[in-house]
Amino acid sequence: MHSSCLGARPQQIENSGIIGSSVWTMDQTMKELTPIPVVIIGNGPSAICLSFFLSGYRPYFKESSVHPNPILQRKLEANRGKSIVNQDLQFLSEGLEGRSHSPVGILFDSLLRPDADLGVSVDSVLSWRLEPDQYIPHLALGKGPLGGAWHSIEGSVFTLSLGDWMELPDLPFRDWMRDKRRCLRNDRATTADIAQYYQHYVHAKGLQGNFVCGTVVTSVRRFSGPSDREEEPCMAQAAGAQTADTSTRAGLFEVSGYSQMKDGSKETFCIYAENIVLATGTYDSPARLGVDGEDLPFIYHTTSDVETAIREHRRGTSSDPILVVGAGLTAADAIIAARHSNAPVVHVFRREVNDPSLIFNQLPKVMYPEYHKVHQMMVRQVCVSTGPYDDYLSLPRHQVIGFTPDSKCILRDLESRENRIVNFSTALVLIGSDPNLTFLPDCGRSLAVNVGMPVHAKRNPIEVECYTYECVQESGVYALGPLVADNFVRFLQGGALAVISALLKDRADA
């Protein structure tokens, strides 16, 4: 394993993801330390959008534009000629409503897609300028290809959001699709299209030099200076800590890890940064049931395993069904794929089929016919194998107790409290996923809303200031995307706007 230290002088490196990415190296004597202003951990849409802003792209209120919201229109006109990132985001956001908890997310979406929730098509009121002198040196580190988790999802699956809502600033998704001679189905795109679009976006905007793919971050910690190598925790580790230690404000961050090289070797690195942005998403670690037998080789946990499970079923000598555990869209996608392959399915989930919180009960039938079909199956084929849908069995209000080596699943009926046994060929446990924050002390729990619980996109996100996205518990650390419960590409872009605005303000005040 090779070793290098990245920090001050530009050099060219070559790894499995990007060739010729610009990074910064530090003198081996560690006498002079020039940190990177911003290190982003992740290379999905949150990281890409932030890199776009850090590279000097600036939004302005477009000449002669009229926003449907007259109050916002007056605010924008009052600051015409001034970049949005240099304006008061809290002032602009006041009074706006939308389908997000983030006021800046709603603001930016409203500027990009005015009245989108009303089903009307209104042109963006923003124009974009590249201002090279506004470039802030930064580096985005990602484990996989550009686009992040979108490459791990089966490519034929259609996105929940409309295709237009998946696009990033200043590059219309429909224009890209038209150039590819592709069309949208029900205004939705496949995950493969989205992954390719994000890769294209990085190159179209000239951002590729800021990304290093095939890179695994193993540690992030505070580093006081070149003469002090004793470890100081990067994050406040005391459970219940209310504020970050102000004495760490002046400290740099040391980011350590390794890059996968083309020849299969690993090159270790340590990067020194003034600011850290957590943009890892939450799809790294599939959630587990925590039951006996879950590690058996025919039990799978990710969407990328769906095709594997179907192939294993075909190779088997028995006609036992594929067992699908979960009641979300990922489980529904697996059921759709299995049905297309003529594989029988037993579908197990804990909720009632008519539970209002079930995602299927929240989706318009016209826009999402495939998911409506799955929900229809869940309702009509409950606990009986005979009915309108051959080779499908719905088992609501059932809990998995364990799996056995002879491919049996032990279930408990949550109504009767009785156990039942189901034979299966392969199983797909698709009950969500958790972020992989093992590079942070205590997996980042000290940054969460509830410091006593693991970070979770819905139940326990990282706590950030809503107009800066800086972590409440740690100055100099920011978080974006699903880590802060911004689960839709449409709204997570506002987080990137908040971060660049905060960084520019800090620089101006320094």
XYZ file of C-alpha atoms in Angstrom:
510
model
C 0.000 0.000 0.000
C 1.406 3.354 -1.053
C 1.193 6.433 1.113
C 0.814 10.096 0.235
C -0.260 13.261 2.017
C -2.502 15.630 0.065
C -2.650 19.298 1.047
C -0.915 22.301 -0.700
C 0.654 21.997 -4.163
C -1.448 20.940 -7.153
C -0.434 17.637 -8.639
C -2.017 15.036 -10.892
C -3.103 11.675 -9.599
C -4.646 8.720 -11.362
C -7.158 6.388 -9.801
C -9.941 4.041 -10.818
C -12.549 6.782 -11.062
C -11.042 9.922 -12.607
C -7.715 10.435 -14.324
C -5.900 13.702 -13.836
C -7.958 15.087 -10.959
C -6.456 18.134 -9.284
C -5.559 17.677 -5.619
C -3.296 19.485 -3.186
C -0.144 18.005 -1.581
C 1.515 19.021 1.686
C 5.251 19.200 2.311
C 6.353 15.937 3.944
C 8.138 17.804 6.755
C 4.727 19.244 7.737
C 6.386 22.618 8.435
C 4.078 24.452 6.072
C 0.434 23.522 5.869
C -1.910 24.949 3.239
C -5.322 23.316 3.673
C -8.032 22.881 1.082
C -10.819 25.363 1.856
C -13.572 22.747 1.383
C -13.544 18.953 1.331
C -16.824 17.287 0.354
C -17.355 13.661 1.334
C -19.608 12.194 -1.336
C -20.087 12.594 -5.087
C -23.850 12.426 -5.578
C -26.197 15.264 -6.615
C -25.654 17.211 -3.348
C -21.883 17.211 -3.840
C -22.189 18.001 -7.550
C -24.490 20.959 -6.928
C -22.190 22.364 -4.232
C -19.165 21.950 -6.521
C -21.109 23.907 -9.165
C -21.454 26.835 -6.757
C -17.905 26.558 -5.401
C -16.596 26.641 -8.987
C -17.920 30.177 -9.418
C -21.356 29.688 -10.992
C -23.692 32.389 -9.722
C -27.491 32.808 -10.034
C -29.036 36.205 -10.742
C -32.620 37.355 -11.037
C -33.252 37.305 -14.752
C -33.989 40.576 -16.493
C -37.711 41.100 -17.233
C -38.668 37.955 -15.295
C -41.872 37.966 -13.275
C -42.217 35.517 -10.393
C -45.765 34.309 -9.642
C -45.271 35.255 -5.978
C -45.581 39.072 -5.900
C -43.876 39.425 -2.503
C -40.865 37.401 -3.645
C -40.902 39.385 -6.901
C -40.527 42.676 -5.001
C -37.671 41.272 -2.925
C -35.850 40.056 -6.036
C -36.337 43.350 -7.864
C -34.905 45.255 -4.890
C -31.639 43.360 -5.266
C -31.517 42.992 -9.036
C -27.914 42.759 -10.196
C -26.794 41.090 -6.964
C -26.147 37.359 -6.972
C -28.668 35.294 -4.995
C -25.815 33.677 -3.026
C -24.846 37.117 -1.697
C -28.353 38.038 -0.580
C -30.123 37.426 2.722
C -31.561 33.919 2.229
C -33.674 34.120 5.364
C -35.304 37.338 4.124
C -35.974 35.847 0.682
C -37.391 32.637 2.179
C -39.862 34.242 4.564
C -43.481 33.409 3.775
C -42.753 30.720 1.184
C -44.440 27.322 1.462
C -43.640 24.016 -0.205
C -43.088 20.296 0.170
C -39.906 20.532 2.187
C -38.890 21.303 5.755
C -36.044 23.478 4.426
C -36.873 27.169 3.833
C -33.832 27.605 1.571
C -34.748 24.416 -0.290
C -38.221 25.827 -0.942
C -36.740 29.198 -1.962
C -34.300 27.795 -4.487
C -36.879 25.403 -5.916
C -39.300 28.302 -6.254
C -36.708 30.255 -8.234
C -35.857 27.302 -10.468
C -39.404 25.940 -10.878
C -42.003 28.574 -9.945
C -45.383 27.056 -8.999
C -44.159 23.530 -9.788
C -46.472 22.019 -7.166
C -49.475 23.510 -8.979
C -48.674 21.414 -12.032
C -47.887 24.396 -14.238
C -44.742 24.971 -16.269
C -43.203 28.373 -15.547
C -39.718 29.297 -16.711
C -36.996 29.756 -14.119
C -36.477 33.354 -13.037
C -32.727 32.778 -12.719
C -29.911 33.406 -15.152
C -26.470 31.930 -14.553
C -22.997 33.405 -14.890
C -19.636 31.741 -14.459
C -17.405 34.056 -12.431
C -13.989 32.358 -12.318
C -12.638 34.775 -9.721
C -15.241 33.400 -7.298
C -13.802 29.884 -7.479
C -13.182 28.308 -4.052
C -10.727 25.380 -4.138
C -12.452 22.178 -3.098
C -12.262 18.425 -3.436
C -15.133 15.917 -3.513
C -14.319 12.342 -2.515
C -16.627 9.528 -3.600
C -16.455 5.752 -3.339
C -18.162 5.016 -6.641
C -18.812 6.712 -9.986
C -19.999 10.304 -10.275
C -23.642 10.434 -9.311
C -23.334 8.434 -6.122
C -26.040 5.938 -5.172
C -27.904 6.366 -8.461
C -25.469 3.892 -9.989
C -26.377 1.207 -7.449
C -30.079 1.159 -8.329
C -31.341 -1.155 -11.063
C -31.290 1.024 -14.175
C -34.773 0.299 -15.558
C -36.537 1.543 -12.405
C -38.466 4.784 -12.849
C -37.826 7.648 -10.457
C -40.499 8.667 -7.993
C -39.988 12.342 -8.806
C -40.717 13.848 -12.191
C -37.723 13.850 -14.528
C -37.574 17.650 -14.525
C -37.333 17.612 -10.733
C -34.166 15.509 -10.903
C -32.184 18.072 -12.879
C -29.406 20.273 -11.514
C -29.061 24.039 -12.094
C -28.506 25.470 -15.570
C -28.809 22.196 -17.528
C -32.424 21.197 -18.339
C -32.932 17.464 -18.059
C -35.384 17.434 -20.968
C -32.798 19.030 -23.252
C -30.292 16.330 -22.294
C -32.880 13.610 -22.895
C -33.728 15.127 -26.275
C -30.071 15.091 -27.250
C -29.969 11.416 -26.251
C -33.125 10.832 -28.330
C -34.922 9.527 -25.278
C -38.376 10.363 -23.979
C -39.970 10.515 -20.546
C -42.712 8.100 -19.498
C -45.412 9.905 -17.504
C -42.811 12.682 -17.209
C -40.580 10.290 -15.220
C -37.112 9.004 -16.049
C -35.234 5.796 -15.351
C -32.516 5.696 -12.722
C -29.999 4.853 -15.459
C -30.897 8.087 -17.272
C -30.470 10.075 -14.067
C -27.073 8.531 -13.293
C -25.823 9.314 -16.815
C -27.221 12.847 -16.629
C -25.269 13.570 -13.417
C -22.050 12.292 -14.989
C -22.671 14.424 -18.054
C -23.450 17.450 -15.868
C -20.072 17.312 -14.128
C -18.214 17.316 -17.441
C -20.515 19.857 -19.121
C -19.884 22.317 -16.292
C -16.152 21.594 -16.105
C -16.299 20.270 -12.549
C -14.449 16.980 -13.069
C -11.163 18.326 -11.715
C -12.791 18.712 -8.308
C -13.821 15.059 -7.979
C -11.826 11.989 -7.040
C -13.828 8.773 -7.360
C -12.877 5.345 -6.053
C -11.948 6.996 -2.759
C -12.876 5.711 0.702
C -12.704 8.080 3.662
C -11.795 6.250 6.879
C -11.324 9.107 9.363
C -12.190 12.765 9.910
C -10.752 14.549 12.939
C -9.646 17.917 14.181
C -5.970 18.716 13.645
C -4.545 21.642 15.610
C -1.432 22.238 13.517
C 1.709 20.729 11.994
C 3.533 20.609 15.336
C 0.764 18.789 17.172
C 0.016 15.279 15.950
C -1.923 14.192 19.031
C -5.419 13.255 18.051
C -8.225 15.607 18.938
C -11.739 14.276 18.298
C -13.246 15.755 15.156
C -16.711 15.764 16.641
C -17.978 16.474 20.131
C -18.285 12.978 21.551
C -19.996 13.675 24.858
C -23.590 12.534 24.641
C -25.912 15.436 25.133
C -23.323 18.074 24.189
C -25.188 21.262 23.422
C -22.535 23.315 21.636
C -19.217 22.758 19.919
C -16.046 23.642 21.832
C -15.146 27.123 20.573
C -11.447 26.317 21.056
C -11.663 23.980 18.026
C -12.955 26.718 15.738
C -9.468 27.613 14.519
C -8.416 23.984 14.021
C -8.144 22.277 10.670
C -9.709 18.972 9.757
C -7.631 15.964 8.824
C -9.374 13.604 6.395
C -7.739 10.197 5.965
C -8.541 7.298 3.687
C -7.411 5.451 0.605
C -7.944 5.528 -3.150
C -8.464 2.442 -5.272
C -5.863 2.555 -8.068
C -6.332 1.123 -11.555
C -3.843 -1.654 -10.857
C -5.896 -2.789 -7.875
C -3.589 -1.329 -5.238
C -4.617 1.190 -2.605
C -2.990 4.543 -2.026
C -3.534 6.086 1.390
C -3.909 9.812 1.825
C -4.596 12.508 4.383
C -6.172 15.788 3.331
C -6.220 18.935 5.455
C -9.306 21.092 5.147
C -10.750 24.262 6.592
C -14.324 23.025 6.165
C -15.935 19.619 5.791
C -19.196 18.953 3.944
C -20.927 15.645 4.620
C -22.818 14.606 1.476
C -22.648 10.823 1.661
C -26.346 10.111 1.253
C -27.936 7.299 3.224
C -27.741 4.317 0.888
C -24.423 2.829 2.001
C -25.650 0.383 4.627
C -28.898 -1.492 4.002
C -31.053 -1.763 7.108
C -31.243 -5.221 8.643
C -33.918 -7.121 10.520
C -31.459 -8.331 13.152
C -32.883 -11.885 13.213
C -31.315 -15.331 13.179
C -30.260 -16.584 9.747
C -30.124 -13.150 8.128
C -26.530 -13.751 7.019
C -27.384 -16.907 5.045
C -26.064 -16.693 1.465
C -29.534 -16.633 -0.117
C -30.686 -13.576 1.875
C -30.120 -10.250 0.053
C -30.468 -6.657 1.248
C -29.955 -4.168 -1.588
C -31.655 -3.137 -4.803
C -28.547 -4.144 -6.734
C -29.182 -7.706 -5.502
C -32.641 -7.965 -7.077
C -31.409 -9.402 -10.367
C -29.072 -11.737 -8.465
C -31.985 -13.048 -6.400
C -34.056 -13.628 -9.529
C -31.181 -15.488 -11.207
C -30.681 -17.640 -8.106
C -34.369 -18.460 -8.114
C -34.184 -19.557 -11.752
C -31.194 -21.786 -11.045
C -32.919 -23.491 -8.105
C -34.634 -26.820 -8.474
C -37.649 -25.905 -6.313
C -40.594 -23.760 -7.289
C -40.598 -21.962 -3.958
C -41.205 -18.230 -4.264
C -38.955 -15.244 -3.798
C -39.602 -13.716 -0.390
C -39.769 -9.900 -0.380
C -39.738 -8.148 3.004
C -40.703 -4.469 3.122
C -43.504 -2.105 2.124
C -41.670 0.737 0.425
C -40.992 1.572 -3.199
C -37.778 -0.465 -3.237
C -39.715 -3.574 -2.240
C -42.319 -2.710 -4.881
C -39.606 -2.426 -7.542
C -38.339 -5.893 -6.566
C -41.857 -7.321 -6.852
C -42.295 -5.761 -10.285
C -38.959 -7.215 -11.457
C -39.817 -10.667 -10.096
C -43.238 -10.645 -11.717
C -41.714 -9.670 -15.068
C -39.493 -12.739 -14.733
C -42.495 -14.966 -13.911
C -41.107 -15.669 -10.439
C -43.661 -16.279 -7.666
C -43.527 -13.836 -4.748
C -44.440 -13.912 -1.069
C -44.621 -10.347 0.200
C -44.190 -9.752 3.951
C -44.621 -6.398 5.704
C -45.560 -5.111 9.157
C -48.155 -2.450 8.322
C -51.809 -2.591 7.311
C -52.419 -2.314 3.572
C -54.560 0.793 4.113
C -52.176 2.503 6.537
C -52.190 6.219 5.504
C -48.431 6.408 6.076
C -47.823 3.662 3.502
C -46.213 5.344 0.492
C -48.623 3.698 -1.957
C -51.540 5.505 -0.301
C -49.869 8.853 -1.012
C -49.123 8.511 -4.731
C -51.466 9.630 -7.550
C -52.651 6.565 -9.454
C -52.312 8.185 -12.880
C -48.670 9.144 -12.445
C -47.538 5.909 -10.779
C -49.505 3.051 -12.359
C -46.876 0.400 -11.596
C -46.866 1.191 -7.879
C -50.650 1.380 -7.800
C -50.701 -2.103 -9.327
C -48.450 -3.469 -6.584
C -50.639 -1.880 -3.923
C -53.698 -3.381 -5.575
C -52.047 -6.791 -5.317
C -51.198 -6.178 -1.673
C -54.864 -5.386 -0.923
C -56.587 -8.112 -2.946
C -54.326 -11.086 -2.365
C -54.073 -11.010 1.441
C -53.076 -14.291 3.108
C -54.415 -16.457 0.255
C -52.498 -17.767 -2.735
C -55.551 -18.031 -4.969
C -57.036 -14.907 -6.458
C -56.727 -12.497 -9.363
C -52.912 -12.430 -9.163
C -51.242 -15.763 -9.764
C -48.075 -16.576 -7.833
C -48.343 -13.650 -5.435
C -49.167 -13.725 -1.731
C -49.541 -10.653 0.487
C -48.841 -11.043 4.231
C -49.520 -7.696 5.963
C -49.063 -7.323 9.713
C -46.420 -10.046 9.782
C -43.013 -9.861 11.421
C -39.963 -11.907 10.417
C -38.684 -13.944 13.369
C -35.840 -15.732 11.577
C -34.537 -17.708 8.610
C -33.373 -21.322 8.577
C -30.600 -22.960 6.502
C -33.203 -25.048 4.639
C -34.832 -21.883 3.207
C -37.699 -21.445 5.594
C -38.849 -18.128 7.047
C -40.487 -18.042 10.470
C -43.112 -15.300 10.675
C -45.300 -13.975 13.448
C -48.815 -12.780 12.733
C -49.030 -9.495 14.669
C -52.801 -9.827 14.954
C -53.159 -13.406 16.208
C -49.600 -13.564 17.717
C -49.250 -16.998 16.118
C -46.210 -18.152 14.151
C -46.237 -19.511 10.616
C -43.526 -20.930 8.379
C -43.077 -19.999 4.723
C -40.838 -21.818 2.247
C -38.840 -19.654 -0.135
C -35.993 -19.907 -2.631
C -34.268 -16.540 -2.107
C -35.184 -13.564 0.057
C -34.910 -9.813 -0.453
C -34.978 -7.793 2.770
C -35.645 -4.262 1.531
C -36.547 -2.198 4.580
C -34.505 0.936 3.974
C -30.898 1.905 4.490
C -28.668 3.826 6.862
C -25.761 6.197 6.187
C -22.226 4.934 6.630
C -20.586 7.488 8.903
C -17.995 5.168 10.419
C -15.290 7.717 9.568
C -16.733 9.968 12.304
C -16.448 9.345 16.041
C -19.384 7.226 17.219
C -20.636 7.189 13.601
C -21.650 10.842 13.791
C -24.210 10.437 16.569
C -22.969 13.604 18.269
C -24.153 15.578 15.227
C -27.698 14.192 15.168
C -30.871 15.742 16.532
C -30.958 12.948 19.129
C -27.334 12.315 20.061
C -28.233 9.046 21.760
C -29.483 7.420 18.551
C -27.844 6.531 15.204
C -28.145 9.032 12.356
C -31.188 8.242 10.209
C -32.586 10.205 7.258
C -36.138 10.270 8.619
C -36.034 9.454 12.310
C -32.813 11.188 13.393
C -31.110 13.424 10.811
C -28.004 15.510 11.397
C -28.974 18.787 13.055
C -27.965 21.843 11.026
C -28.709 25.561 11.039
C -31.512 25.956 8.503
C -30.010 28.950 6.649
C -26.367 27.809 6.577
C -26.528 23.991 6.861
C -23.645 24.163 9.330
C -23.835 21.463 11.992
C -25.228 22.827 15.234
C -22.771 20.742 17.262
C -19.618 21.352 15.196
C -18.445 24.555 13.549
C -16.849 24.144 10.136
C -18.810 20.970 9.411
C -21.777 21.126 7.041
C -24.218 18.441 5.930
C -26.381 18.090 2.831
C -29.006 15.861 1.277
C -30.627 12.860 2.954
C -28.338 13.228 5.990
C -30.390 16.298 6.928
C -33.717 14.850 5.689
C -33.512 16.533 2.256
C -34.475 13.334 0.456
C -35.483 14.795 -2.915
C -33.003 16.157 -5.466
C -35.429 18.968 -6.137
C -34.993 20.417 -2.628
C -31.490 19.334 -1.606
C -30.054 21.918 -4.010
C -31.165 24.630 -1.596
C -28.744 23.146 0.916
C -25.869 23.739 -1.491
C -27.040 27.344 -1.918
C -27.082 27.769 1.872
C -23.553 26.357 2.250
C -21.967 28.536 -0.436
C -23.720 31.601 0.984
C -22.429 30.813 4.481
C -18.880 30.155 3.272
C -18.763 33.432 1.356
C -20.032 35.330 4.372
C -17.394 33.711 6.596
C -14.675 34.680 4.111
C -15.933 38.243 3.978
C -15.962 38.468 7.772
C -12.493 36.906 8.159
